[in-house]
Structures are given as C-alpha cells and as structure tokens.
mmCIF file of C-alpha atoms in Angstrom:
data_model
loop_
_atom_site.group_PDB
_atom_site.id
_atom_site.type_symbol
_atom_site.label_atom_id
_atom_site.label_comp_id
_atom_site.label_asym_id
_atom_site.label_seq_id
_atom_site.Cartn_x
_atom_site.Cartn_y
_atom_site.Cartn_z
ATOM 1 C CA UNK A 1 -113.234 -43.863 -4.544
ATOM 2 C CA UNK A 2 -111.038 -40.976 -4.490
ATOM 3 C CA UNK A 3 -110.943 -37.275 -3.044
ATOM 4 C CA UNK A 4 -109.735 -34.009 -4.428
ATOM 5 C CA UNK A 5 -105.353 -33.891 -4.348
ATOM 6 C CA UNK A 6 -105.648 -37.697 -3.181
ATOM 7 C CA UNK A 7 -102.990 -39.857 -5.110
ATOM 8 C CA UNK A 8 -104.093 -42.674 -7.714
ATOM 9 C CA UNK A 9 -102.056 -45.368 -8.478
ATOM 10 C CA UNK A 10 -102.990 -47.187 -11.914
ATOM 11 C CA UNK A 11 -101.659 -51.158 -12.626
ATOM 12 C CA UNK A 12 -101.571 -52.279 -16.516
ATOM 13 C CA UNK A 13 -101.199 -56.299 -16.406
ATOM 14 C CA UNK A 14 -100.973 -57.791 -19.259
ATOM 15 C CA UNK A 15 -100.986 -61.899 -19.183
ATOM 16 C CA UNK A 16 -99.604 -64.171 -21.815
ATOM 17 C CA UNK A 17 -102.361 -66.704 -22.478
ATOM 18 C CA UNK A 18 -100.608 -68.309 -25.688
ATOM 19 C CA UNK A 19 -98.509 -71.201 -25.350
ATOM 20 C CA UNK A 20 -95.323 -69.261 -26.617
ATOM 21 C CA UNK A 21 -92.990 -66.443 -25.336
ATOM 22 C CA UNK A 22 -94.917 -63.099 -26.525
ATOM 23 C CA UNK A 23 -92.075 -60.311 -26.985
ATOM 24 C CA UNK A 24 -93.134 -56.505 -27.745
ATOM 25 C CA UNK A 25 -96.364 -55.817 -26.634
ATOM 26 C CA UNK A 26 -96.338 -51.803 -26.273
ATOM 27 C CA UNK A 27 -98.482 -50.825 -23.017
ATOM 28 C CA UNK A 28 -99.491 -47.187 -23.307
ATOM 29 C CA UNK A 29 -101.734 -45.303 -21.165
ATOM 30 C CA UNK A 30 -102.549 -41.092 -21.599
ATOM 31 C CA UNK A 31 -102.771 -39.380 -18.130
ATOM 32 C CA UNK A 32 -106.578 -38.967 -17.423
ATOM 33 C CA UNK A 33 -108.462 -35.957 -17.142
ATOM 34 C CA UNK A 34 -108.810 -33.788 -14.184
ATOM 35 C CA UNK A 35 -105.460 -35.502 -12.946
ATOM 36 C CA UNK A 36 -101.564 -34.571 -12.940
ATOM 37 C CA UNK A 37 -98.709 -37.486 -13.447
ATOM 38 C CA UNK A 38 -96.604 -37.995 -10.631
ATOM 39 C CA UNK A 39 -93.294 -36.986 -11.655
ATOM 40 C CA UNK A 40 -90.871 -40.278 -11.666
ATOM 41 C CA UNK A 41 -94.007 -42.590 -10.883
ATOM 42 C CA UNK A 42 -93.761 -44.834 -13.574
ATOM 43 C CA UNK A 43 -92.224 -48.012 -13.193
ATOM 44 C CA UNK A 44 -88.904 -49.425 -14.719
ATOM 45 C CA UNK A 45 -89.055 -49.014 -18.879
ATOM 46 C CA UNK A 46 -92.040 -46.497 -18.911
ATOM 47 C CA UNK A 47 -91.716 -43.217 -21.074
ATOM 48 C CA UNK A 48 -93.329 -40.162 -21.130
ATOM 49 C CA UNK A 49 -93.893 -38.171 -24.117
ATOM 50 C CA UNK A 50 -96.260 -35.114 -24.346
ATOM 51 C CA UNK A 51 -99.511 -36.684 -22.006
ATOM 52 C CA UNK A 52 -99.144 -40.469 -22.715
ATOM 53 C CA UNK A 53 -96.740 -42.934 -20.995
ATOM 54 C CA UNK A 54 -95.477 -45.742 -23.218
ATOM 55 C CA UNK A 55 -94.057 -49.464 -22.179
ATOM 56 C CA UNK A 56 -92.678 -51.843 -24.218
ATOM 57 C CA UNK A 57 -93.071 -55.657 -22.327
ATOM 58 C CA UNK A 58 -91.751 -58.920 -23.050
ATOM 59 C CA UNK A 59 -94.136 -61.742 -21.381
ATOM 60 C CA UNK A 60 -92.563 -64.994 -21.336
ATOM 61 C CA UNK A 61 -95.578 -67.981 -21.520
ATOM 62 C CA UNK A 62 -97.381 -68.221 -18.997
ATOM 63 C CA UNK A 63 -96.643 -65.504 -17.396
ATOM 64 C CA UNK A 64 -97.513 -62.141 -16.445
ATOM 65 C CA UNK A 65 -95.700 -58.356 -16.611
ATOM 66 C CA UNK A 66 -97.073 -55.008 -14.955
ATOM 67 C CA UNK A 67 -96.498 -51.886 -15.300
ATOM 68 C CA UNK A 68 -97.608 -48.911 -13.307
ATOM 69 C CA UNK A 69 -97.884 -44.670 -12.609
ATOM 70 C CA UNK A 70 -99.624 -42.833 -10.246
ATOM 71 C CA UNK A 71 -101.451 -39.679 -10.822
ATOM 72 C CA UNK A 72 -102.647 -36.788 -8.314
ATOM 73 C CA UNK A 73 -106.421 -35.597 -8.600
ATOM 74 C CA UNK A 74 -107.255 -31.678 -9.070
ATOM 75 C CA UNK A 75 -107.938 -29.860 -6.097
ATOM 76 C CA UNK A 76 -110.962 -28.685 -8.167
ATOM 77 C CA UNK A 77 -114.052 -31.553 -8.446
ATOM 78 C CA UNK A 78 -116.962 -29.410 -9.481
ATOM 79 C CA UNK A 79 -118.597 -31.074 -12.012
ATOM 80 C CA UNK A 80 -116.368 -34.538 -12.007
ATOM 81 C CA UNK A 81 -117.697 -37.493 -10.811
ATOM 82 C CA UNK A 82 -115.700 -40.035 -11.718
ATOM 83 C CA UNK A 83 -111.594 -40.646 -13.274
ATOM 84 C CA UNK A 84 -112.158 -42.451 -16.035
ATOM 85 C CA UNK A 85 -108.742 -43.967 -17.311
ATOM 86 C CA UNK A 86 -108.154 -46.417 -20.355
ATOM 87 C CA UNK A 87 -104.944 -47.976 -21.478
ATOM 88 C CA UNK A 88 -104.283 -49.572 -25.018
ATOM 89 C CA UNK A 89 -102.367 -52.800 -25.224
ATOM 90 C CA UNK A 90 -101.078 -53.564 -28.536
ATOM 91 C CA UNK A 91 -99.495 -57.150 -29.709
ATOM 92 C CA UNK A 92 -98.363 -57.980 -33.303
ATOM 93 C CA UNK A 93 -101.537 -56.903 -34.970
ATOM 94 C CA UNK A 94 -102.041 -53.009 -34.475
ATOM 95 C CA UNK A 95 -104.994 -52.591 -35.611
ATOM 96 C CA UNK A 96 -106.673 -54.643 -33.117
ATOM 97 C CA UNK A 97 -105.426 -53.249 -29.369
ATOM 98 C CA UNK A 98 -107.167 -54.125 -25.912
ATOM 99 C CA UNK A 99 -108.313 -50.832 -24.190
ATOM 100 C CA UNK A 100 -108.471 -52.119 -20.590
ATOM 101 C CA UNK A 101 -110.043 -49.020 -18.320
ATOM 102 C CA UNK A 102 -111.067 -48.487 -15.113
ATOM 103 C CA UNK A 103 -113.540 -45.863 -13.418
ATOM 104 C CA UNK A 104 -112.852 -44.597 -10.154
ATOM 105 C CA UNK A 105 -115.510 -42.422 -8.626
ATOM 106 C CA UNK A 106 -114.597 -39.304 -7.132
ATOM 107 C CA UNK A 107 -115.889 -38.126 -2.977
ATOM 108 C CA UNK A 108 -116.309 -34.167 -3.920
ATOM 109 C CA UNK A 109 -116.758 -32.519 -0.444
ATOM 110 C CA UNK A 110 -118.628 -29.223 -0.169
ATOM 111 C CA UNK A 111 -117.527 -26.799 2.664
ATOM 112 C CA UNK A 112 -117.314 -23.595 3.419
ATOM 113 C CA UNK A 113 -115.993 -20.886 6.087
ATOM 114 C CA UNK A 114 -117.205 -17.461 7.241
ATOM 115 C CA UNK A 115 -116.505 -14.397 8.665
ATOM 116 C CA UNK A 116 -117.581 -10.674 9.645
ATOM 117 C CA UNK A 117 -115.443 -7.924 10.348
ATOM 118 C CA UNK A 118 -116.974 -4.123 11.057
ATOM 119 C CA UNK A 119 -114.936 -0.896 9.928
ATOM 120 C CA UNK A 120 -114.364 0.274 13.021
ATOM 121 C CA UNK A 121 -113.165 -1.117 15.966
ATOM 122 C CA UNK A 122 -114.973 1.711 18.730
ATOM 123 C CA UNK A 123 -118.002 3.551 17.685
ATOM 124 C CA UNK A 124 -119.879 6.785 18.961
ATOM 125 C CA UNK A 125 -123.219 7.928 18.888
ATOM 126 C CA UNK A 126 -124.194 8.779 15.385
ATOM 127 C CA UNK A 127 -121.570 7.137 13.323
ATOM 128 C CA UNK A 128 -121.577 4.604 10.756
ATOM 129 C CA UNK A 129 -120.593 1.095 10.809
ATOM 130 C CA UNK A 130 -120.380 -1.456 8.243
ATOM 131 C CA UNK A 131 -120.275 -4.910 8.412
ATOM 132 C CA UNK A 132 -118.479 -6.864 5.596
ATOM 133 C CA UNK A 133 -120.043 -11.080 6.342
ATOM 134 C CA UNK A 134 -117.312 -12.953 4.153
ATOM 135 C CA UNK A 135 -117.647 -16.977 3.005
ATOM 136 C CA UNK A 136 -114.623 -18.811 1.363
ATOM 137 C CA UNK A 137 -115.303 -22.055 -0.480
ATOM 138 C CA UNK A 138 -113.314 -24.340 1.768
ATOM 139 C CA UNK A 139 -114.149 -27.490 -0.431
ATOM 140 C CA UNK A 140 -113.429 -29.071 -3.676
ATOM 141 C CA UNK A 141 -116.407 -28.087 -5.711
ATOM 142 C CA UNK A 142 -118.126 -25.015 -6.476
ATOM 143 C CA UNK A 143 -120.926 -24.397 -3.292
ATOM 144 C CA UNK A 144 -123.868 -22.306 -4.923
ATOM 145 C CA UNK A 145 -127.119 -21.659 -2.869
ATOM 146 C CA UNK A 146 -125.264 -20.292 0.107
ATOM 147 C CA UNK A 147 -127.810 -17.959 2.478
ATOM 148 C CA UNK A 148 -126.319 -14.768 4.335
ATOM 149 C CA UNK A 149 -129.179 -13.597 6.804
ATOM 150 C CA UNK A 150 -128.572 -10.669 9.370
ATOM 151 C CA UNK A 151 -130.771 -9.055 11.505
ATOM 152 C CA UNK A 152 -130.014 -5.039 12.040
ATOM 153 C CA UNK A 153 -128.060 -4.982 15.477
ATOM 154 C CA UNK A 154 -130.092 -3.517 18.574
ATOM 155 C CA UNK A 155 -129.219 0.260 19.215
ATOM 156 C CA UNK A 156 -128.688 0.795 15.481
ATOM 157 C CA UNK A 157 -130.838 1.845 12.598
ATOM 158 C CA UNK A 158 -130.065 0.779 8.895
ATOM 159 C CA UNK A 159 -128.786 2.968 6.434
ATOM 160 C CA UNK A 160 -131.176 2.981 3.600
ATOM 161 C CA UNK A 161 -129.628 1.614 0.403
ATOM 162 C CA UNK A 162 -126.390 0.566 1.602
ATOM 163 C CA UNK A 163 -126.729 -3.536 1.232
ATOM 164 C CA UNK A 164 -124.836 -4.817 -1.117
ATOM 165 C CA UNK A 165 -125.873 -6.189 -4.048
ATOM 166 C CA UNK A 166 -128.618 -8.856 -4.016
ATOM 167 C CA UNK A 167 -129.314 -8.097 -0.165
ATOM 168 C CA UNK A 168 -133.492 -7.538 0.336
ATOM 169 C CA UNK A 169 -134.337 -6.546 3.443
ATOM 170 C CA UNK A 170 -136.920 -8.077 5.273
ATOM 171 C CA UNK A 171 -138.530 -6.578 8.681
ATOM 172 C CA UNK A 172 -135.375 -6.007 10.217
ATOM 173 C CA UNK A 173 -133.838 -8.475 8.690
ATOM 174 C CA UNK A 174 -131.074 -8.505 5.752
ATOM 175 C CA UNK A 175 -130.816 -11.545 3.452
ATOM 176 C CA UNK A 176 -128.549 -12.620 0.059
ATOM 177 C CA UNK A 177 -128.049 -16.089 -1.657
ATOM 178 C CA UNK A 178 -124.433 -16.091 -2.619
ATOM 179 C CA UNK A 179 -122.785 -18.653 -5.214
ATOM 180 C CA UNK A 180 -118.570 -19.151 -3.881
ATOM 181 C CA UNK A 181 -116.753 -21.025 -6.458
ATOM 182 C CA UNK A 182 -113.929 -23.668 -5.750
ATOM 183 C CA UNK A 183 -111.469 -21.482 -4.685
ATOM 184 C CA UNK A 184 -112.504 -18.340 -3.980
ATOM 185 C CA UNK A 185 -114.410 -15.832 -1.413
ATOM 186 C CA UNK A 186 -118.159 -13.742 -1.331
ATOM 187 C CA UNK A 187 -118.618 -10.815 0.866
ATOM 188 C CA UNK A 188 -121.596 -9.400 1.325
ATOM 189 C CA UNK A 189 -121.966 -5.827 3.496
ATOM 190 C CA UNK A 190 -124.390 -3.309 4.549
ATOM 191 C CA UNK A 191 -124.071 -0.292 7.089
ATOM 192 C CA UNK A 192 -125.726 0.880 9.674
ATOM 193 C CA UNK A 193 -125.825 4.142 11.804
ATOM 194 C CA UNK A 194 -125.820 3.995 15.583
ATOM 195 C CA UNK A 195 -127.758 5.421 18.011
ATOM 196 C CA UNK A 196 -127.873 8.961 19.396
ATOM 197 C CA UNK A 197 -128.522 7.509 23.041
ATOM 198 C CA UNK A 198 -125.918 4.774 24.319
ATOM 199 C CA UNK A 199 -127.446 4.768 28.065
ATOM 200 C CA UNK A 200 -125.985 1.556 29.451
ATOM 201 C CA UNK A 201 -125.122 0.575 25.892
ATOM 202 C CA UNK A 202 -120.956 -0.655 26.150
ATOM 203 C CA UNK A 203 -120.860 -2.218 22.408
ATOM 204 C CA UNK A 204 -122.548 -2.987 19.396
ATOM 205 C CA UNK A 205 -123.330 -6.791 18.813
ATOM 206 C CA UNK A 206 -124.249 -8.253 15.574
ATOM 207 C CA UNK A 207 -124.278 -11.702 14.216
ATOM 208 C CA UNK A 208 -125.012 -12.751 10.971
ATOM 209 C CA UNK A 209 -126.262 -16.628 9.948
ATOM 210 C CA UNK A 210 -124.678 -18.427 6.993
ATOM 211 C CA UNK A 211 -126.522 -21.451 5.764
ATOM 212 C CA UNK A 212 -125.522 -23.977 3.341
ATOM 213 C CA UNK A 213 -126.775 -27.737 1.881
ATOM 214 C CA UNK A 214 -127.790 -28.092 5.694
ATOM 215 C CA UNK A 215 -129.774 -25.794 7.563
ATOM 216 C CA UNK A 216 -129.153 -27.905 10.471
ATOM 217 C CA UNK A 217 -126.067 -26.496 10.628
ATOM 218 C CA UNK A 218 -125.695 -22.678 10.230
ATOM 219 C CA UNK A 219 -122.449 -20.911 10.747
ATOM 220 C CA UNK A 220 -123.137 -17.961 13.132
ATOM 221 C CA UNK A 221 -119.982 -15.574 12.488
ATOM 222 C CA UNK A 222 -119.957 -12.131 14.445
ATOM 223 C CA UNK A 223 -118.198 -8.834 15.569
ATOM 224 C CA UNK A 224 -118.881 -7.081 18.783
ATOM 225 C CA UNK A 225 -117.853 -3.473 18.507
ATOM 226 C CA UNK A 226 -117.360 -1.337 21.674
ATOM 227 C CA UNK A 227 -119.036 1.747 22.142
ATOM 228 C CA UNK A 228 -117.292 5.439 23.092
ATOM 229 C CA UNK A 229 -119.898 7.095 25.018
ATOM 230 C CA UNK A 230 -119.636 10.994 25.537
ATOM 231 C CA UNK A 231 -120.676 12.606 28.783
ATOM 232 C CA UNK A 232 -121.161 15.509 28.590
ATOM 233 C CA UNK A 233 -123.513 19.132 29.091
ATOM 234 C CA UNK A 234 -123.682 22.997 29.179
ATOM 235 C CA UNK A 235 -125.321 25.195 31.619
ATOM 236 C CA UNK A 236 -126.877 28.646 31.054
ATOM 237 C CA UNK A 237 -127.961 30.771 33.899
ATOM 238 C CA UNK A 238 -130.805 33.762 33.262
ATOM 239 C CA UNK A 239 -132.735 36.555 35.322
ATOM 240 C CA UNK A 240 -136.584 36.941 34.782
ATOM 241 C CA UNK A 241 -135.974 40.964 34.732
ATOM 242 C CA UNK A 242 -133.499 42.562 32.486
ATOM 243 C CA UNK A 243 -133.749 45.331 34.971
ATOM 244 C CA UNK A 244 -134.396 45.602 38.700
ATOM 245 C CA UNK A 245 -135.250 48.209 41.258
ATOM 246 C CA UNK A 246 -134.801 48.538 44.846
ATOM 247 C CA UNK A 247 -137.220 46.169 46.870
ATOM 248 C CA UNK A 248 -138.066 44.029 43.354
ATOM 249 C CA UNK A 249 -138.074 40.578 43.455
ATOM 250 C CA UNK A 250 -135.626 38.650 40.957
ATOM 251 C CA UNK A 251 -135.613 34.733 39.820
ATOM 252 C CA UNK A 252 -132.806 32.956 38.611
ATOM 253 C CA UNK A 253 -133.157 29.839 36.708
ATOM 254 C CA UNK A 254 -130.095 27.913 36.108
ATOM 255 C CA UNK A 255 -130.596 25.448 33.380
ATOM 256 C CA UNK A 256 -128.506 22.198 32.453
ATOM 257 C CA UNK A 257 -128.615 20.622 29.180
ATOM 258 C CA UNK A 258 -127.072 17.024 28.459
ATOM 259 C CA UNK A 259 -124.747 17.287 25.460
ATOM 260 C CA UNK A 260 -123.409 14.108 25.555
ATOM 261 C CA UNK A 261 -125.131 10.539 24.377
ATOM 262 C CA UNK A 262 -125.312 8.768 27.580
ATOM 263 C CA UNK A 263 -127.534 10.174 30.899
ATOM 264 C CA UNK A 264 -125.582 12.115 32.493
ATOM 265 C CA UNK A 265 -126.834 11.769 36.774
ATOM 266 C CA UNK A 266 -125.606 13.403 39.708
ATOM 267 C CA UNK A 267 -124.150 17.179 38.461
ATOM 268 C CA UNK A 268 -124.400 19.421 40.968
ATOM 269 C CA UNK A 269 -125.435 23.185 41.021
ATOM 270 C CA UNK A 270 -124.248 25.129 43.579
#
C-alpha cells in the first residue's frame, strides 16, 4: 500500500528455468501512471528513453538476474486507487513476451484546514464587518461535501444579501457546502453590521463550524474583534419664558443627551 509522494521501488526477476545459459533477454518496464521516475534509480545496465526503462540481462542456468527503479507517487490521488505497473520480458522469440505486473493500492487521505479572519481588527457602533471562513484541502484527494455553518455573532445584525455565493441563511444561522480540490482553498464570507449600543460589550465574537466526512469532528475556527466604544453627550439648557418680569417665576431645565454608544453614568450638572 502506498501514500501520496511516498517512494515505490519496483524488482523485475527474471529466472532461467532451461538447462542452458540464456543470454539477451531485454527487461523493459514504462514508468506507471500517476508516478514520476526517480532520477538515477535504476540499477546497473538500465536505460531510459522517453517513459520506458530498458535492460538487457544475461542469466546463466540456473540462475537468476534483477533489475530494479523506483518511482515517486503524485501528490494528487483523487480518483487513483491503485499503481498498476507491468513489465515485458522478452527472450529469443519476440512475439511472445511475459508481462509480469504488480498492483499496489494506494492510502488517499482526505484532510482539510480552516480559518476566519474579519476586515477589521477594532470596530464601532454601526460599522460593518465581514468575515471571510477559509478551508484549504490539506490532503491528497479532492474533499467535496465540506459544510461551513455560522451563526450571526451576538450584538450584530446581518447585512441582507451580503453571503457569498451558495450561503442560505437559516434563523440566524448562515450555511454553504463547499467542494476544495487537491490543492487549493474555498472562502466563503458574509458581513454584518454592529450594534448601535455596545453597553458592556468589549468585542465581537464569532465562530464558524466546518464539517467534513466526520461530523464527529468539526473544526471550530474564529476571530474575536474588539470593540471601540464612544462616550460621549451634549447638553442644552432652556427657560420656560422667553421673557420675564419683575416678581415672575422662571424654570430652567438643563437637559443631557447621550451621544455616544455605550451608557454614559455619573455626569454631573452643576
């Protein structure tokens, strides 16, 4: 059994079951599929010419000569389970060779990684924020089926529209199926718009869940983004009579609005 960039060494042995000296029997052997030679692999008298390796052997009788090369597999598996490799051994007669071959089944492994970043690293009250969840096929086969799920982050609402493509929202819940090929990343985003009141609110939390073959085992990548709360207000001060004579009672009402996006306790009007 072999894995993805694993090396392979092949043996040709060729036996002389006559009862005289065989001379000239041409091993050659074409480098299998979904494989790369090993540059300088083959042993003592082997040539190689376009994708085949050629040996000529002398066997003396009863005896046996071998001849050998190693090969690496492709990093790439999807689709390939087995290395199938085949030799022809030809005596005196060419039209009749031996074609010994062996099959070696491949051990494809399916993995992946993932990640979520946000566009900002400190967010106020009102702004937007969007979260990019990113999985990279970390394995030696394509890995199609994987689920993204995130729920909308507490203190935020969603931005209408703004999943990215093949994201349904569910509830408050976010959801794609994503297909990563050998080799290559998937990102998935959406955006979200945060709160006008960050009372006791010091970041943004959000975690996403990435599921694959096993939904035993989910990946739980996240990004917790710090918030930048503003305190702040404006006072305004007014008379109930625009105009006031002698003896006339007057009110004053002072009045303090909160401009910020946190509560804003303890000013003091003097």
């Amino acid at each position: 059994e072999v894995k993805a960039g694993e090396e392979l060494t092949y043996t040709i042995t060729v036996t002389n079951t006559g009862d005289v000296d065989y001379d000239g029997i041409t091993v050659s052997d074409a480098i299998p599929a979904n494989t790369t030679y090993k540059e300088g692999s083959a042993s003592e008298g082997g040539s190689l010419s376009g994708n085949t390796l050629t040996w000529t052997v002398d066997v003396p009788f009863g005896e046996s000569r071998g001849v050998s090369f190693t090969v690496v597999v492709a990093d790439d598996l999807t689709g390939v389970e087995s290395i199938r490799n085949a030799a022809v051994v030809t005596g005196d007669d060419p039209g009749e060779p031996q074609e010994p071959e062996v099959e070696t089944p491949t051990d494809p492994v399916k993995s992946f990684s993932s990640d979520k970043t946000a566009d900002k690293s400190e967010v106020k009250a009102g702004e937007e924020l969007t979260y990019t969840i990113t999985v990279t096929n970390t394995g030696d086969v394509d890995y199609d089926g994987i689920t993204v799920s995130d729920a909308i982050p507490a203190n935020t609402a969603y931005k209408e529209g703004s999943a990215s493509e093949g994201g349904s929202l569910s509830g408050n819940t976010l959801t794609w199926t994503v297909d990563v090929p050998f080799g290559e990343s998937r990102g998935v985003s959406f955006t979200v718009v945060v709160a006008d009141d960050l009372t006791g609110v010091e970041s943004i939390r959000n975690a996403a869940v990435v599921t694959g073959d096993d939904p035993g085992e989910p990946q739980e990548p996240e990004v917790e983004t710090p918030t930048d709360p503003v305190k702040s207000f404006s006072s305004d001060k007014t008379a109930d009579k625009s105009e006031v004579k002698a003896g006339e009672e007057l009110t004053y009402t002072i009045t303090v609005t909160n401009t910020g996006d946190v509560d804003y306790d303890g000013i003091t009007v003097s």
